[in-house]
PDB file of C-alpha atoms and ligand atoms in Angstrom:
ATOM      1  CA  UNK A   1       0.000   0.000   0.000  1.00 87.00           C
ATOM      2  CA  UNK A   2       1.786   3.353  -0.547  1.00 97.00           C
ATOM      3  CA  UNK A   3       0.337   5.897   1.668  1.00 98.00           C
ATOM      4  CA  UNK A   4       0.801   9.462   1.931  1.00 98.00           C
ATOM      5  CA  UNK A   5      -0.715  12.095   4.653  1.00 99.00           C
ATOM      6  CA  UNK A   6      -1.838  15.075   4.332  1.00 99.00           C
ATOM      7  CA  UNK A   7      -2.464  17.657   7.294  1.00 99.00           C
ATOM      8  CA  UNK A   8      -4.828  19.722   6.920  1.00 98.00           C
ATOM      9  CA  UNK A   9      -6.682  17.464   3.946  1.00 98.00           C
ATOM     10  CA  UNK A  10     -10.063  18.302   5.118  1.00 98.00           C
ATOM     11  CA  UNK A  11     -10.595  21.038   3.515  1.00 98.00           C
ATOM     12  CA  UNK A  12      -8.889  23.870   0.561  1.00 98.00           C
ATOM     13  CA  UNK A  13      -5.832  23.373  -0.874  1.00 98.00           C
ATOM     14  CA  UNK A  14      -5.226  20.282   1.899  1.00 99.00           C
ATOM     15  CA  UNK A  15      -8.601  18.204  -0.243  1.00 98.00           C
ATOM     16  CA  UNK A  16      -7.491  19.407  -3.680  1.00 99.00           C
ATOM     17  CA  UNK A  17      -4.158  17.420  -2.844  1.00 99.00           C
ATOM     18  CA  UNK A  18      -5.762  14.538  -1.569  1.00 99.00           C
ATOM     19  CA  UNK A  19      -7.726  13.942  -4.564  1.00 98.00           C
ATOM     20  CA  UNK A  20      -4.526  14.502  -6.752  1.00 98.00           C
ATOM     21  CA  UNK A  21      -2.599  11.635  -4.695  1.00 98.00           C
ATOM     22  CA  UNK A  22      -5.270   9.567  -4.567  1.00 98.00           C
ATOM     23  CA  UNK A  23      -4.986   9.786  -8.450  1.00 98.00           C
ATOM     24  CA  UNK A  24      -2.036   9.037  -8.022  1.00 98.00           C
ATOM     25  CA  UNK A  25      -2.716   5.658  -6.474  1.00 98.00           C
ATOM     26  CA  UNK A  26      -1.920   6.577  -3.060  1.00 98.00           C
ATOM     27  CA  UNK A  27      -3.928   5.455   0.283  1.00 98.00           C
ATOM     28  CA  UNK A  28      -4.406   8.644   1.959  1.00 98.00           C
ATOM     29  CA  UNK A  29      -4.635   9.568   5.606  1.00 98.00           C
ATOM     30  CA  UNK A  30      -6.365  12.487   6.017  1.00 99.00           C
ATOM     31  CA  UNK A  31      -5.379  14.588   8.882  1.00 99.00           C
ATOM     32  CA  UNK A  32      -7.613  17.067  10.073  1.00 98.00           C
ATOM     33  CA  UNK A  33      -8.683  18.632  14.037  1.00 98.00           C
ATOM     34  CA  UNK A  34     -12.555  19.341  14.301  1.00 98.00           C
ATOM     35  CA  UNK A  35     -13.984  19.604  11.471  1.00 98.00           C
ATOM     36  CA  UNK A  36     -15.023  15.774  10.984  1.00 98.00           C
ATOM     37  CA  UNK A  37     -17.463  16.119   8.365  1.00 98.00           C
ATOM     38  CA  UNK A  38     -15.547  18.216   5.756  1.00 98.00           C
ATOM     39  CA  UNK A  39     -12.753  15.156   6.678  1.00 98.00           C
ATOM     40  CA  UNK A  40     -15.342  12.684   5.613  1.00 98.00           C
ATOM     41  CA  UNK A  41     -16.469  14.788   2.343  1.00 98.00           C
ATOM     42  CA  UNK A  42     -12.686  14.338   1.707  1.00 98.00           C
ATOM     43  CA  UNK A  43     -12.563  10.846   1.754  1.00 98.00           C
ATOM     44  CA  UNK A  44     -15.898  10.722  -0.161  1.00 98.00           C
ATOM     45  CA  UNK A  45     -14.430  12.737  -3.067  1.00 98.00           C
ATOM     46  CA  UNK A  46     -11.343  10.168  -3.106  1.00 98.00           C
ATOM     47  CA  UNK A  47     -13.786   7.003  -3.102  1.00 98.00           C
ATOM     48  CA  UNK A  48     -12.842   6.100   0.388  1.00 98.00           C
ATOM     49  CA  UNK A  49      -8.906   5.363  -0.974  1.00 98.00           C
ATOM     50  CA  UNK A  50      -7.808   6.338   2.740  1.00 98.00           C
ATOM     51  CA  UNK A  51      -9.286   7.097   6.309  1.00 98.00           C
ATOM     52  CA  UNK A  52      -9.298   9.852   8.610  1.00 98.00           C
ATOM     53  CA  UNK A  53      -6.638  11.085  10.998  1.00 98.00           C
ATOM     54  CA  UNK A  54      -7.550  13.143  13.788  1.00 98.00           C
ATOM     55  CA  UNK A  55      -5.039  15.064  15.465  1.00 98.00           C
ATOM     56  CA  UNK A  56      -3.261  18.618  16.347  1.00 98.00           C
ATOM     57  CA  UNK A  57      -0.225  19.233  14.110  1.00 98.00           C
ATOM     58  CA  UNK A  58       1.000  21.972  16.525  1.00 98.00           C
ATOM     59  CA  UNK A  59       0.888  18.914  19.424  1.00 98.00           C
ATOM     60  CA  UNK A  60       3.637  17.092  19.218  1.00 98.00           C
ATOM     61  CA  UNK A  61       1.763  14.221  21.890  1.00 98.00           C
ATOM     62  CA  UNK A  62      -1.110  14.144  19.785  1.00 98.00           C
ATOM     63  CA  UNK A  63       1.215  13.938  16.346  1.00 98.00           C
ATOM     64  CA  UNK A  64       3.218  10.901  17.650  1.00 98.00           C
ATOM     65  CA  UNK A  65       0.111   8.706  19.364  1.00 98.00           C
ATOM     66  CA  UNK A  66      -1.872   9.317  16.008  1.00 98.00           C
ATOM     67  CA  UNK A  67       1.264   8.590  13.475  1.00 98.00           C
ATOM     68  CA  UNK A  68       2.409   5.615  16.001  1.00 98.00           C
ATOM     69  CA  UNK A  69      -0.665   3.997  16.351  1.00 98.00           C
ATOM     70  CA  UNK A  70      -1.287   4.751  12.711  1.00 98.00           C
ATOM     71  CA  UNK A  71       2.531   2.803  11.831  1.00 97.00           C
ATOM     72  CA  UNK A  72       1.786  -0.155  14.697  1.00 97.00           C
ATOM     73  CA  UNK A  73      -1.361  -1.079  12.849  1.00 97.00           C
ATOM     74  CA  UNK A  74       0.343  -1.091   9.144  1.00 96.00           C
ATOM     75  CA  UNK A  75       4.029  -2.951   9.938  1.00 95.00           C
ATOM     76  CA  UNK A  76       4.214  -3.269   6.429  1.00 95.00           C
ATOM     77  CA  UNK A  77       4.055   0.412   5.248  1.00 97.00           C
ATOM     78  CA  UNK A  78       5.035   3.139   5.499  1.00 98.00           C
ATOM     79  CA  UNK A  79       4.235   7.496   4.735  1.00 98.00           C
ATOM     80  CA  UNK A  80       6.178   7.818   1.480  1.00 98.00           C
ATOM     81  CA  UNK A  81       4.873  11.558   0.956  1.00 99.00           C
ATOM     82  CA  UNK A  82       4.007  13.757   3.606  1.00 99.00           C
ATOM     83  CA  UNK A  83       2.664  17.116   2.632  1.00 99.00           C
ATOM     84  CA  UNK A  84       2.349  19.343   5.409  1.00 99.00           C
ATOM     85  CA  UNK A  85      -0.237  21.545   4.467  1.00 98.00           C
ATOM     86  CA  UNK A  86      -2.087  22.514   8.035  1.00 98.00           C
ATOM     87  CA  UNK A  87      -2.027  25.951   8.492  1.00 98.00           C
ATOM     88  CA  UNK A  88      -3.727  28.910  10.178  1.00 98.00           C
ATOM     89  CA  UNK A  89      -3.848  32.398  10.235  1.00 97.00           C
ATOM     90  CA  UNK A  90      -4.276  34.912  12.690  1.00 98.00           C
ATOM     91  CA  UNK A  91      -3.665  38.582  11.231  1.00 97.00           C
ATOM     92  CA  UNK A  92      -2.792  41.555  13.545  1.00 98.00           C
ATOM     93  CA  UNK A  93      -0.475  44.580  13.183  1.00 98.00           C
ATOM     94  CA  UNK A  94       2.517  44.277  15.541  1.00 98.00           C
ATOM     95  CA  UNK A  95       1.330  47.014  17.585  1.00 98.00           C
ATOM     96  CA  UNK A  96      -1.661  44.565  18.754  1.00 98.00           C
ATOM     97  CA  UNK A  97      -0.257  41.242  18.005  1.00 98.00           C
ATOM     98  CA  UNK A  98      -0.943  38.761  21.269  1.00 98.00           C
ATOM     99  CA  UNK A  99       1.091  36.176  22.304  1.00 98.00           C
ATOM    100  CA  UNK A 100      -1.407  34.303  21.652  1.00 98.00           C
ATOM    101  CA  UNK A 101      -1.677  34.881  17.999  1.00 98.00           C
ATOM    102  CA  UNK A 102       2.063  34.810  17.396  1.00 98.00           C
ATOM    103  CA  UNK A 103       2.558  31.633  19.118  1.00 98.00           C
ATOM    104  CA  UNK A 104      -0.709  29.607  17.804  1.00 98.00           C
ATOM    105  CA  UNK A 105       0.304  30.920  14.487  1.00 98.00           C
ATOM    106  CA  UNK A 106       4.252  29.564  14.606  1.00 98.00           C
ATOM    107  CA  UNK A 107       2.862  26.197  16.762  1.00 98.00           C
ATOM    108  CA  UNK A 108       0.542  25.667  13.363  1.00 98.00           C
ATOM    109  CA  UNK A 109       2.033  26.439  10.625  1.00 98.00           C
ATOM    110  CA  UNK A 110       5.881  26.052  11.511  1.00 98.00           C
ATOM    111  CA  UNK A 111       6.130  23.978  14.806  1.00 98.00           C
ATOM    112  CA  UNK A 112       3.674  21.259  12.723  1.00 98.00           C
ATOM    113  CA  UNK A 113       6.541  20.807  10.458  1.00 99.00           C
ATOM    114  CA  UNK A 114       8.857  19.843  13.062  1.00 98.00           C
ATOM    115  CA  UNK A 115       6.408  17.396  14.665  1.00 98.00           C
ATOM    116  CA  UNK A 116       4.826  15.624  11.525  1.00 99.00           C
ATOM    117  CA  UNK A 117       8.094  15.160   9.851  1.00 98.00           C
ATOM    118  CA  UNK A 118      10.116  13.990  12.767  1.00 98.00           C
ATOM    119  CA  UNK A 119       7.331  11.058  13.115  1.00 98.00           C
ATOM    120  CA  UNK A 120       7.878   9.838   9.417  1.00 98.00           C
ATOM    121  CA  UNK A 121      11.793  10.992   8.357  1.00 98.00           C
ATOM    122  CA  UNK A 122      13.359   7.737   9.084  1.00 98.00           C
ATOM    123  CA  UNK A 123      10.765   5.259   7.642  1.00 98.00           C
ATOM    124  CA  UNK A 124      11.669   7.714   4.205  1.00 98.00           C
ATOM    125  CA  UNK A 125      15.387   7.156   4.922  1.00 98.00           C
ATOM    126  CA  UNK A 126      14.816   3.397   5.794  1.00 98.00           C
ATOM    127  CA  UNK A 127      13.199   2.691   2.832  1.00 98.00           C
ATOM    128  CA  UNK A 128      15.707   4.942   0.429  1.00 98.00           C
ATOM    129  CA  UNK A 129      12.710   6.820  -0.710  1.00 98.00           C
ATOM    130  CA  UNK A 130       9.914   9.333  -0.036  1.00 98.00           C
ATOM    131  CA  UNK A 131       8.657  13.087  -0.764  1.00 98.00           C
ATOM    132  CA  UNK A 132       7.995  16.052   2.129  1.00 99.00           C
ATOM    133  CA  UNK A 133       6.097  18.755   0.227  1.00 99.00           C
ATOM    134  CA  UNK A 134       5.427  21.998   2.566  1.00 99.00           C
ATOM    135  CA  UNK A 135       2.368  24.424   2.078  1.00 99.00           C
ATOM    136  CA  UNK A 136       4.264  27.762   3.191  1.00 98.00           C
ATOM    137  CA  UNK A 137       2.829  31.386   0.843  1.00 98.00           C
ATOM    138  CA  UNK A 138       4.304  34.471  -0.752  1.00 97.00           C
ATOM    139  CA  UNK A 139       4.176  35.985   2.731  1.00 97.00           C
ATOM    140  CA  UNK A 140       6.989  33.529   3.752  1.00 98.00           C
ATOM    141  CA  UNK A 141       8.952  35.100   1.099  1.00 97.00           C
ATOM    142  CA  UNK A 142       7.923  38.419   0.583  1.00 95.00           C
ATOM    143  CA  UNK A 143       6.710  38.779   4.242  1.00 97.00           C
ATOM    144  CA  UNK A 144       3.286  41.129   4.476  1.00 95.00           C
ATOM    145  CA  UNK A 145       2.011  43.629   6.960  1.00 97.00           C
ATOM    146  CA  UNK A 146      -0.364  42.535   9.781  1.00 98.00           C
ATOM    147  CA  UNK A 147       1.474  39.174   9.077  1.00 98.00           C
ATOM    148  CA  UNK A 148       4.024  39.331  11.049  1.00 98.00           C
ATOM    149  CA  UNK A 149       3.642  35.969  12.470  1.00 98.00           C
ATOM    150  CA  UNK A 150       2.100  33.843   9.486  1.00 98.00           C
ATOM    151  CA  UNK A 151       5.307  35.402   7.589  1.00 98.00           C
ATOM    152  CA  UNK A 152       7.819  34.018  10.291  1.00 98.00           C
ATOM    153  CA  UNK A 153       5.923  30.822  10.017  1.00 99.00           C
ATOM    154  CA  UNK A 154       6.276  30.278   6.388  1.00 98.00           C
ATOM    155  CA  UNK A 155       9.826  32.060   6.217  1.00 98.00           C
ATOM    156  CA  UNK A 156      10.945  29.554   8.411  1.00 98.00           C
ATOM    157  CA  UNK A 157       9.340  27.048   6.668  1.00 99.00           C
ATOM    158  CA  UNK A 158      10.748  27.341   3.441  1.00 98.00           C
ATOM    159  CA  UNK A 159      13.729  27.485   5.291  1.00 99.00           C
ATOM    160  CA  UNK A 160      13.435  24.754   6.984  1.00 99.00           C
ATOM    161  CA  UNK A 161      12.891  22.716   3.635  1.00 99.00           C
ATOM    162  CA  UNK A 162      16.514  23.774   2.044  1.00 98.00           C
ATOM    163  CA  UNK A 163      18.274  22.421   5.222  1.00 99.00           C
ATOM    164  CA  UNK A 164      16.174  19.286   5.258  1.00 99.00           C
ATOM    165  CA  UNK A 165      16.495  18.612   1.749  1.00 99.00           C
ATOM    166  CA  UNK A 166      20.537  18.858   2.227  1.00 98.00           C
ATOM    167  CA  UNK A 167      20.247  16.155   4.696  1.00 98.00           C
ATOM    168  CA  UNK A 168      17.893  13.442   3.233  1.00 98.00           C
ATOM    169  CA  UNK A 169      19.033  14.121  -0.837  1.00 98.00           C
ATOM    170  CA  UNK A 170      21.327  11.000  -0.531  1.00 98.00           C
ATOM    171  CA  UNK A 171      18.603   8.966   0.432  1.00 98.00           C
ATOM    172  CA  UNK A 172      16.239  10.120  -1.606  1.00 98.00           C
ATOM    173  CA  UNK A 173      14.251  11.662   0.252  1.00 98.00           C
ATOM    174  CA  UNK A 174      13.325  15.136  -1.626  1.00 99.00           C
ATOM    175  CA  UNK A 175      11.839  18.598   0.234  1.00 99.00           C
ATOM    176  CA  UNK A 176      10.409  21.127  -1.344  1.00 99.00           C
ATOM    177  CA  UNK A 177       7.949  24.035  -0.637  1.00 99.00           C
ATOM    178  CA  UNK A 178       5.139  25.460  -2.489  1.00 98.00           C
ATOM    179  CA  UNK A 179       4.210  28.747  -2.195  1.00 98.00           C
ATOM    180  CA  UNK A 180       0.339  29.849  -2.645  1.00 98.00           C
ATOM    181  CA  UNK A 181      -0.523  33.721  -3.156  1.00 98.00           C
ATOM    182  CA  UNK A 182      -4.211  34.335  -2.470  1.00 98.00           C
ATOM    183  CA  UNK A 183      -6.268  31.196  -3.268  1.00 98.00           C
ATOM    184  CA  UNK A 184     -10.266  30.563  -3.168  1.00 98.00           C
ATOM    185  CA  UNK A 185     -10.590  28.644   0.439  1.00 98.00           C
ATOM    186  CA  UNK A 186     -11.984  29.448   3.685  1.00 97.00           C
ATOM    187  CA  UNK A 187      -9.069  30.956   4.621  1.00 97.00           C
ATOM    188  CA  UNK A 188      -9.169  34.228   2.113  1.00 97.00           C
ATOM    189  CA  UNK A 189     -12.679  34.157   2.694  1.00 95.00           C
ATOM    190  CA  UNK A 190     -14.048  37.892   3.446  1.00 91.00           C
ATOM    191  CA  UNK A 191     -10.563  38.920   1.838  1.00 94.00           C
ATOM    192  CA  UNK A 192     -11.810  41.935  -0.535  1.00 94.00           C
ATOM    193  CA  UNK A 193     -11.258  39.779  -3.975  1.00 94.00           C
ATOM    194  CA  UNK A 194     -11.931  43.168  -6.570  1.00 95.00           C
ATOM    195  CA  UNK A 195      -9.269  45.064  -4.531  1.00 96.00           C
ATOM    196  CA  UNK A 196      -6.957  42.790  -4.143  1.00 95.00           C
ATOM    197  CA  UNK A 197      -6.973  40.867  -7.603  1.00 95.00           C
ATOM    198  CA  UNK A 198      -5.782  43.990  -9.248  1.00 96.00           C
ATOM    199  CA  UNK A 199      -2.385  43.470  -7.674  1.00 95.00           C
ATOM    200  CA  UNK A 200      -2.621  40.223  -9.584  1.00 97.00           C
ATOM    201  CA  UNK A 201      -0.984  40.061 -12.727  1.00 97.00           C
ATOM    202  CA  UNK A 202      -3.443  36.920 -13.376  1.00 97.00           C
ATOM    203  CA  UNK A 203      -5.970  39.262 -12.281  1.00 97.00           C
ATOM    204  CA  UNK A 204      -7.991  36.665  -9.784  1.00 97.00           C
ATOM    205  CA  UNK A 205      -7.674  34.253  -6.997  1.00 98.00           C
ATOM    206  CA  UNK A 206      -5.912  30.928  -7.808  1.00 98.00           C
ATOM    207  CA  UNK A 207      -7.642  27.668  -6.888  1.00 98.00           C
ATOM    208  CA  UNK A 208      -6.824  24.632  -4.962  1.00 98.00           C
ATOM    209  CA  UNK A 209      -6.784  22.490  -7.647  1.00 98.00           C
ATOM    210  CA  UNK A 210      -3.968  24.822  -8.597  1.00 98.00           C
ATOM    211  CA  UNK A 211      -1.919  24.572  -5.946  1.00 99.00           C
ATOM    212  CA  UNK A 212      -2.577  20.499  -5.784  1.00 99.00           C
ATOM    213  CA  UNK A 213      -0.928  20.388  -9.425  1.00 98.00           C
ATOM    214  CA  UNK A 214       2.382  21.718  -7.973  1.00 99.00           C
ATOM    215  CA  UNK A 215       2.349  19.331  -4.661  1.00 99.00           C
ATOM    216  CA  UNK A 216       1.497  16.235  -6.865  1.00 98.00           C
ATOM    217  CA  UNK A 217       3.763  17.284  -8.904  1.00 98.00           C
ATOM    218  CA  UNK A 218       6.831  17.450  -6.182  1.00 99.00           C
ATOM    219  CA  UNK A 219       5.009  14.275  -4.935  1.00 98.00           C
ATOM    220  CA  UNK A 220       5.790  12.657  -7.920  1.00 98.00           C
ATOM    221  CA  UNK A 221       8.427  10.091  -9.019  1.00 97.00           C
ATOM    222  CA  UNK A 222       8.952  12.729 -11.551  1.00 98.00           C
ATOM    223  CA  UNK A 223      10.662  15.298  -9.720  1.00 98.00           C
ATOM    224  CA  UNK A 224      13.090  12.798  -8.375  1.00 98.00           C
ATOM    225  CA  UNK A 225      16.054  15.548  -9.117  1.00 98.00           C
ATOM    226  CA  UNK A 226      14.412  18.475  -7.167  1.00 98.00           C
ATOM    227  CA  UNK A 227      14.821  18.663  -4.141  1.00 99.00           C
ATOM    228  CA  UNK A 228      15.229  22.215  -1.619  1.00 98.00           C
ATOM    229  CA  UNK A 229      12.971  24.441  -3.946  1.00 98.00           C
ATOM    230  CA  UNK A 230       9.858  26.566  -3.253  1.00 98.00           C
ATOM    231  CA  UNK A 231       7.600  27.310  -6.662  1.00 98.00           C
ATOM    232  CA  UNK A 232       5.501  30.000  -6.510  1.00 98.00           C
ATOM    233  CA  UNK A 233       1.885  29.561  -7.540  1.00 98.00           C
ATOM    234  CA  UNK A 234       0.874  32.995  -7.493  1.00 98.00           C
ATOM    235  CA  UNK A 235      -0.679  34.843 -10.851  1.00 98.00           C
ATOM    236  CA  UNK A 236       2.446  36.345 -10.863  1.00 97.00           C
ATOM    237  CA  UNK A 237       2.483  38.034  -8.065  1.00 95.00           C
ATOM    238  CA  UNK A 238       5.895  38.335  -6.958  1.00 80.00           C
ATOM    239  CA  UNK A 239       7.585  40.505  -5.108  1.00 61.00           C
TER     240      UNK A 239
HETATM  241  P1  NAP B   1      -8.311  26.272   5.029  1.00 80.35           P
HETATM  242  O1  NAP B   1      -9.284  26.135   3.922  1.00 80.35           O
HETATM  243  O2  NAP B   1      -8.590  27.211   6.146  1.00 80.35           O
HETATM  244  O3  NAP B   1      -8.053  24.799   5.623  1.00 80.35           O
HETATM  245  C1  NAP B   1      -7.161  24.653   6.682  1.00 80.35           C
HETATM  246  C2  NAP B   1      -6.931  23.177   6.914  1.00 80.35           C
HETATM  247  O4  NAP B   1      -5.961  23.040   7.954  1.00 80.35           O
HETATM  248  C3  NAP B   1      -8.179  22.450   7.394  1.00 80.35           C
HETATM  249  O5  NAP B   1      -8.172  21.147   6.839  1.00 80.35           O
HETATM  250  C4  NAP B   1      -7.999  22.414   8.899  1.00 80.35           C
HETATM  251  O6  NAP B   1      -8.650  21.321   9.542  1.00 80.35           O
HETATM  252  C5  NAP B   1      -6.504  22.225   8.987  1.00 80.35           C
HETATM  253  N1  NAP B   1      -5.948  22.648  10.280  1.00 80.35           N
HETATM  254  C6  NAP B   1      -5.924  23.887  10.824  1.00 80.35           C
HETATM  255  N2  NAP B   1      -5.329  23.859  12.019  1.00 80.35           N
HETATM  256  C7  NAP B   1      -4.965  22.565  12.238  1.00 80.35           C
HETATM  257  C8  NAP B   1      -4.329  21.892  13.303  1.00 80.35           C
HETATM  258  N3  NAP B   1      -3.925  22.536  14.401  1.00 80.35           N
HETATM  259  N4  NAP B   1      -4.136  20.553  13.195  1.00 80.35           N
HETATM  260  C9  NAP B   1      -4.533  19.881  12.085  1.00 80.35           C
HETATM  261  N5  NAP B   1      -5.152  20.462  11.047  1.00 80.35           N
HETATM  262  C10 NAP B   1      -5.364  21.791  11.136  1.00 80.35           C
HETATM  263  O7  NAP B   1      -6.880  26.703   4.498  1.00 80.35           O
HETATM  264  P2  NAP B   1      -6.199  26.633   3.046  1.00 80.35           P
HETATM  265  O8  NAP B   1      -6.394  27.931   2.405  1.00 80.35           O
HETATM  266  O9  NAP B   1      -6.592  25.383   2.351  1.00 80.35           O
HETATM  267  O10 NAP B   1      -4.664  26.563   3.505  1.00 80.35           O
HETATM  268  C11 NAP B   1      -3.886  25.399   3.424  1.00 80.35           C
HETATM  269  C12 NAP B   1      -2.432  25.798   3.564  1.00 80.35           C
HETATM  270  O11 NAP B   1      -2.102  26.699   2.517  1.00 80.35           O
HETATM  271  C13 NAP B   1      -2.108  26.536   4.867  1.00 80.35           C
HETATM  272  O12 NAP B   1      -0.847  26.140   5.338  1.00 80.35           O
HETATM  273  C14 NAP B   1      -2.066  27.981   4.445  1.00 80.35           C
HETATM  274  O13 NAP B   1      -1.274  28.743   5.303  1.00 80.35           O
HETATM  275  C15 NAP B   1      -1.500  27.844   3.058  1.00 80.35           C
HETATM  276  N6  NAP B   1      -1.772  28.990   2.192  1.00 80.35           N
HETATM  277  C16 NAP B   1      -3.045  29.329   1.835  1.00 80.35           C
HETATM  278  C17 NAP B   1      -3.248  30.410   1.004  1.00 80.35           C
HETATM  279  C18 NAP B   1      -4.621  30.837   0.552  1.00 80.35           C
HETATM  280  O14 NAP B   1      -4.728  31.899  -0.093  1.00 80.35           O
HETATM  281  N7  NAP B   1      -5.685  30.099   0.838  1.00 80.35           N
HETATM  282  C19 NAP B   1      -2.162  31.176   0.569  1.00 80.35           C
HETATM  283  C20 NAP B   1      -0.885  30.813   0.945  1.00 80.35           C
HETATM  284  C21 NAP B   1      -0.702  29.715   1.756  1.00 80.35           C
HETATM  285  P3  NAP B   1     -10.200  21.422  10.067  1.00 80.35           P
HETATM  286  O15 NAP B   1     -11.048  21.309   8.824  1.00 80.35           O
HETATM  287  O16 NAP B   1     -10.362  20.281  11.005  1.00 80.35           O
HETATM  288  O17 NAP B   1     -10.321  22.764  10.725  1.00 80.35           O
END
């Protein structure tokens, strides 16, 4: 059975890629933390090629008793791609910023990478192959205002991914990053779409299914000889 997990698949960008690796033949866990039904719409829209996986990427308890228990039921396989796709947002100028909001924000969307991929690096290495695509965004490169801590996040992230991808190359193992601009999903929901799609040389919103092409892509036997790169899938929209 090859198997690949993806945080975050209930819903957006996270169920666009599930489809695409379920196309791809893959058994897919989908990871996801309340929202059960959109989890189970998921594995609907995949033909039930997978199951469910509840847990908290920013817990690192919760990430190793779900991946574990996950591993000691399957002996036999193991998570060839991992795409770490969980994320949140929680946008404030640095004036007002919280604690709170900084450190849920890093926890999610940075500390998750630490935790997921520490539970399924060495079965990769082990087994001389496997693919860790990350979900980071043009504000990890660019970095935008009232983002202060979303951009850390996915700054790190992507840097993160370089250094990994120096360490694992030889046993190919390959990490790369995507990096969405604005995309149609509950999370730019309310976002003001006329403004901000004139900024867009593609003049709209990208969609999921966008985004998935890249990740399957990465995810792919295909891109066996990259490994450390981040590709934009933004309209254009650089910096
Ligand atoms: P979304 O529609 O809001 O979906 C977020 C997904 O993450 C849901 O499946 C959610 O699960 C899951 N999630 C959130 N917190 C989690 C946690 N603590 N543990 C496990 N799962 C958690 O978001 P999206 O737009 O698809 O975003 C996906 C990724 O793309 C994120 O990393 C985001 O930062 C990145 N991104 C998005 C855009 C964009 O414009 N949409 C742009 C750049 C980057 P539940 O359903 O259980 O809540």
């Amino acid at each position: 059975m090859k198997t690949a997990l993806v945080t975050g698949g209930s819903r957006g960008i996270g169920r666009a890629v599930a489809i695409r690796l379920a196309a791809m033949g893959y058994h897919v866990l989908i990871n996801f933390v309340s929202n059960e039904n959109a989890a189970r719409e998921t594995l609907e829209a995949i033909g039930g090629q997978g199951e469910l996986l509840r847990f908290d990427v920013g817990d690192p308890e919760a990430v190793h008793a779900a991946i574990a228990e996950w591993q000691a039921a399957h002996p036999e396989d193991y998570i060839e791609v991992l795409v770490n796709n969980a994320g949140i947002r929680r946008d404030n100028l640095m004036v007002f910023m919280e604690k709170e909001e900084w450190a849920s924000v890093i926890d999610t969307n940075l500390g998750s990478f630490y935790h997921v991929t520490k539970e399924v690096l060495q079965p990769m290495v082990l087994h001389k192959y496997g693919r860790i695509v990350n979900v980071a965004s043009l504000s990890g490169i660019k970095g935008l205002p009232g983002q202060v801590n979303y951009s850390a996040a996915k700054g790190g992230l992507i840097a993160a991914t370089k250094a990994l991808a120096q360490e694992v190359a030889r046993k190919k193992v390959t990490v790369n990053a995507v990096a969405p601009g604005f995309i149609t999903t509950d999370m730019t929901d309310g976002l003001d779409e006329a403004a901000l799609k004139k900024d867009i040389p593609a003049a709209r919103f990208g969609r999921p299914e966008e985004v998935a092409a890249a990740v399957a892509f990465l995810a792919s036997q295909d891109a066996s000889y990259i490994t450390g790169e981040c590709i934009s899938v933004n309209g254009g929209l650089y910096t």
